[in-house]
Short mmCIF file of C-alpha atoms in Angstrom, two decimals:
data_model
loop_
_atom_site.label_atom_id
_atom_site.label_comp_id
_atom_site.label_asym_id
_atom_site.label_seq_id
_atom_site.Cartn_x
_atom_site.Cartn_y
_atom_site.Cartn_z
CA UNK A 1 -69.43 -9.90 -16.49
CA UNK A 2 -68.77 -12.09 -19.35
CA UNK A 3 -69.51 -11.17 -23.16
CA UNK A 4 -70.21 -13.47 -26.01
CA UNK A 5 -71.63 -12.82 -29.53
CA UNK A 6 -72.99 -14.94 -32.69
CA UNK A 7 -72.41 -13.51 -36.02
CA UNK A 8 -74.11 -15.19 -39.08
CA UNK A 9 -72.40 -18.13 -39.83
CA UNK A 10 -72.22 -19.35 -36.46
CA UNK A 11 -73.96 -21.88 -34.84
CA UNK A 12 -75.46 -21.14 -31.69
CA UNK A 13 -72.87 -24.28 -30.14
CA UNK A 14 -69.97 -22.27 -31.64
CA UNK A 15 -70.64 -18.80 -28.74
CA UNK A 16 -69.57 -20.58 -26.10
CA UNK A 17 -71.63 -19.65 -23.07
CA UNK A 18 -73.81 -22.73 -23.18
CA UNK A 19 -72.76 -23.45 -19.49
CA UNK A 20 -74.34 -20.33 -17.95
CA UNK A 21 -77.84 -21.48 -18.93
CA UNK A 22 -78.22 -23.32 -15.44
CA UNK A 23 -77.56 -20.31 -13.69
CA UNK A 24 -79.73 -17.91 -15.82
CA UNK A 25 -82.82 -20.31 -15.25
CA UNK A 26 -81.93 -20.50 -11.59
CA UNK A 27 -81.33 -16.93 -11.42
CA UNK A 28 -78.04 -16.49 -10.07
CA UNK A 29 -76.79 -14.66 -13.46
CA UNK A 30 -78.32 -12.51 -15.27
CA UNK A 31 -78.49 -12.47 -19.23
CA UNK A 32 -78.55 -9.57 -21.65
CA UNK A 33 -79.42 -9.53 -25.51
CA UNK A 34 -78.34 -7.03 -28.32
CA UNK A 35 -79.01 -7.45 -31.42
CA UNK A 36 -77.72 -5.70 -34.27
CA UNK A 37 -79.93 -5.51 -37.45
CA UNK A 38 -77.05 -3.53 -39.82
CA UNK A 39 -74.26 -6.64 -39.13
CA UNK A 40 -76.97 -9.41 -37.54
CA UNK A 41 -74.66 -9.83 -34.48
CA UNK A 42 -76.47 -11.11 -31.57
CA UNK A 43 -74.05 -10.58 -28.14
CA UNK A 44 -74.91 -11.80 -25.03
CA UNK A 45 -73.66 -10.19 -21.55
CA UNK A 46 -74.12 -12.18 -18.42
CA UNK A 47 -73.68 -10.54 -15.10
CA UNK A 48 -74.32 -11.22 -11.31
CA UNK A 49 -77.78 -9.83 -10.19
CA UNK A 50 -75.69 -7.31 -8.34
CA UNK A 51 -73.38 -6.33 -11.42
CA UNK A 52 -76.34 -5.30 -13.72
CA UNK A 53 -75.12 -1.79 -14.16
CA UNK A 54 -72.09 -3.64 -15.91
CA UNK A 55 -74.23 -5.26 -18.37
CA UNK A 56 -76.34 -2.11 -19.02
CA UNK A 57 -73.63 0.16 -19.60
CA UNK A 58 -71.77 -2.33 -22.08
CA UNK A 59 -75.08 -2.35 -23.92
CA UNK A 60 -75.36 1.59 -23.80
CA UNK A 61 -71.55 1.40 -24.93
CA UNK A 62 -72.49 -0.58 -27.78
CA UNK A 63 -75.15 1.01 -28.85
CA UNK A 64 -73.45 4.37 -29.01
CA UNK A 65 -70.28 2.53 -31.68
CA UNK A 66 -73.40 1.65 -33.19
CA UNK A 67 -74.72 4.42 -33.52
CA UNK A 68 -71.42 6.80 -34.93
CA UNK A 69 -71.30 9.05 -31.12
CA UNK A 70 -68.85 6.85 -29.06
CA UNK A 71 -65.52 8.06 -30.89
CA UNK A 72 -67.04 11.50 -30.52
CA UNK A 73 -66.68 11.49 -26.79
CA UNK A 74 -64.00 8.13 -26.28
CA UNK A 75 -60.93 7.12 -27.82
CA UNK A 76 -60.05 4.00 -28.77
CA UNK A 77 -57.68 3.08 -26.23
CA UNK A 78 -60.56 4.51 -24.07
CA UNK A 79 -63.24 1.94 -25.34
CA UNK A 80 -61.08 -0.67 -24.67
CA UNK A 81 -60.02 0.50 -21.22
CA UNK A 82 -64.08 0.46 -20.35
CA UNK A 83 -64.67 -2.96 -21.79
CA UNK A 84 -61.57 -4.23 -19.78
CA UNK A 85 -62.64 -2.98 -16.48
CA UNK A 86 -66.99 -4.45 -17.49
CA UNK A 87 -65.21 -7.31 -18.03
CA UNK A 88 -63.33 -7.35 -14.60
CA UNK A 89 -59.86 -7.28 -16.22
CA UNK A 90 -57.18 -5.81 -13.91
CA UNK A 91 -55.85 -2.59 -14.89
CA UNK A 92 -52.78 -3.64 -15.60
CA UNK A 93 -54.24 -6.37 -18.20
CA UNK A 94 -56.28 -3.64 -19.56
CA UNK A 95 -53.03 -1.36 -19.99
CA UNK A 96 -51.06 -3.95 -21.51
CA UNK A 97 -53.87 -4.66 -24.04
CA UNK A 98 -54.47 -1.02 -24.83
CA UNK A 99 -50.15 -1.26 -25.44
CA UNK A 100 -50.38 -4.21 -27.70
CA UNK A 101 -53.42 -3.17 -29.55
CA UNK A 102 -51.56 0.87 -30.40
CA UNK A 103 -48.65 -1.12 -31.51
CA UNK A 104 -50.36 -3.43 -33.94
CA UNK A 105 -52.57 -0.45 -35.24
CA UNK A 106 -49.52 1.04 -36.05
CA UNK A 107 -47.82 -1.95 -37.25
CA UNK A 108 -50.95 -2.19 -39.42
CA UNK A 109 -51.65 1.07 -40.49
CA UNK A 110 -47.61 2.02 -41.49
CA UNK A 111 -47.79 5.04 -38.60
CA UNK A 112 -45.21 3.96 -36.03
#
């Protein structure tokens, strides 16, 4: 899976994911569209036709954050980990991100 977004302010050259267009007409990838109407970010998941669970779930993700129920049930370091692995990240790229990221939040926050 890969994951792009606009946010206002952007132009639609600046996402990045111009070169999967081909393949979405063709039908070889598959693209997803969220929109969010509170910060007008549009983000854009593309996925084999196989992987569509991947997609679907990162929207379903999203839309929980969105929505205030995610850090109910996830942690941070746990919404990370799940983005990692939708994103195909190995776990040991995930784990070293989820490191990094604690360590600046802390850095950042005064708490470590």
């Amino acid at each position: 899976m890969a994951l792009f977004w606009l946010e206002p302010g952007m132009n639609a050259e600046d996402v990045g994911d111009a070169g999967f267009e081909e393949y979405v007409s063709q039908g070889r990838i598959l693209k997803f569209v969220d929109f969010d109407p509170e910060t007008s970010i549009e983000t854009y998941r593309y996925c084999l036709p196989t992987e569509e669970w991947r997609a679907r779930l990162g929207q379903f993700i999203a839309r929980m954050c969105r929505e205030g129920t995610a850090h109910s049930v996830f942690t941070t370091a746990d919404l990370a980990r799940l983005e990692g692995m939708l994103l195909g990240y190995p776990k040991e790229s995930v784990e070293a991100f989820v490191a990094r990221s604690t360590t600046l939040f802390s850095d950042v926050s005064g708490r470590g």
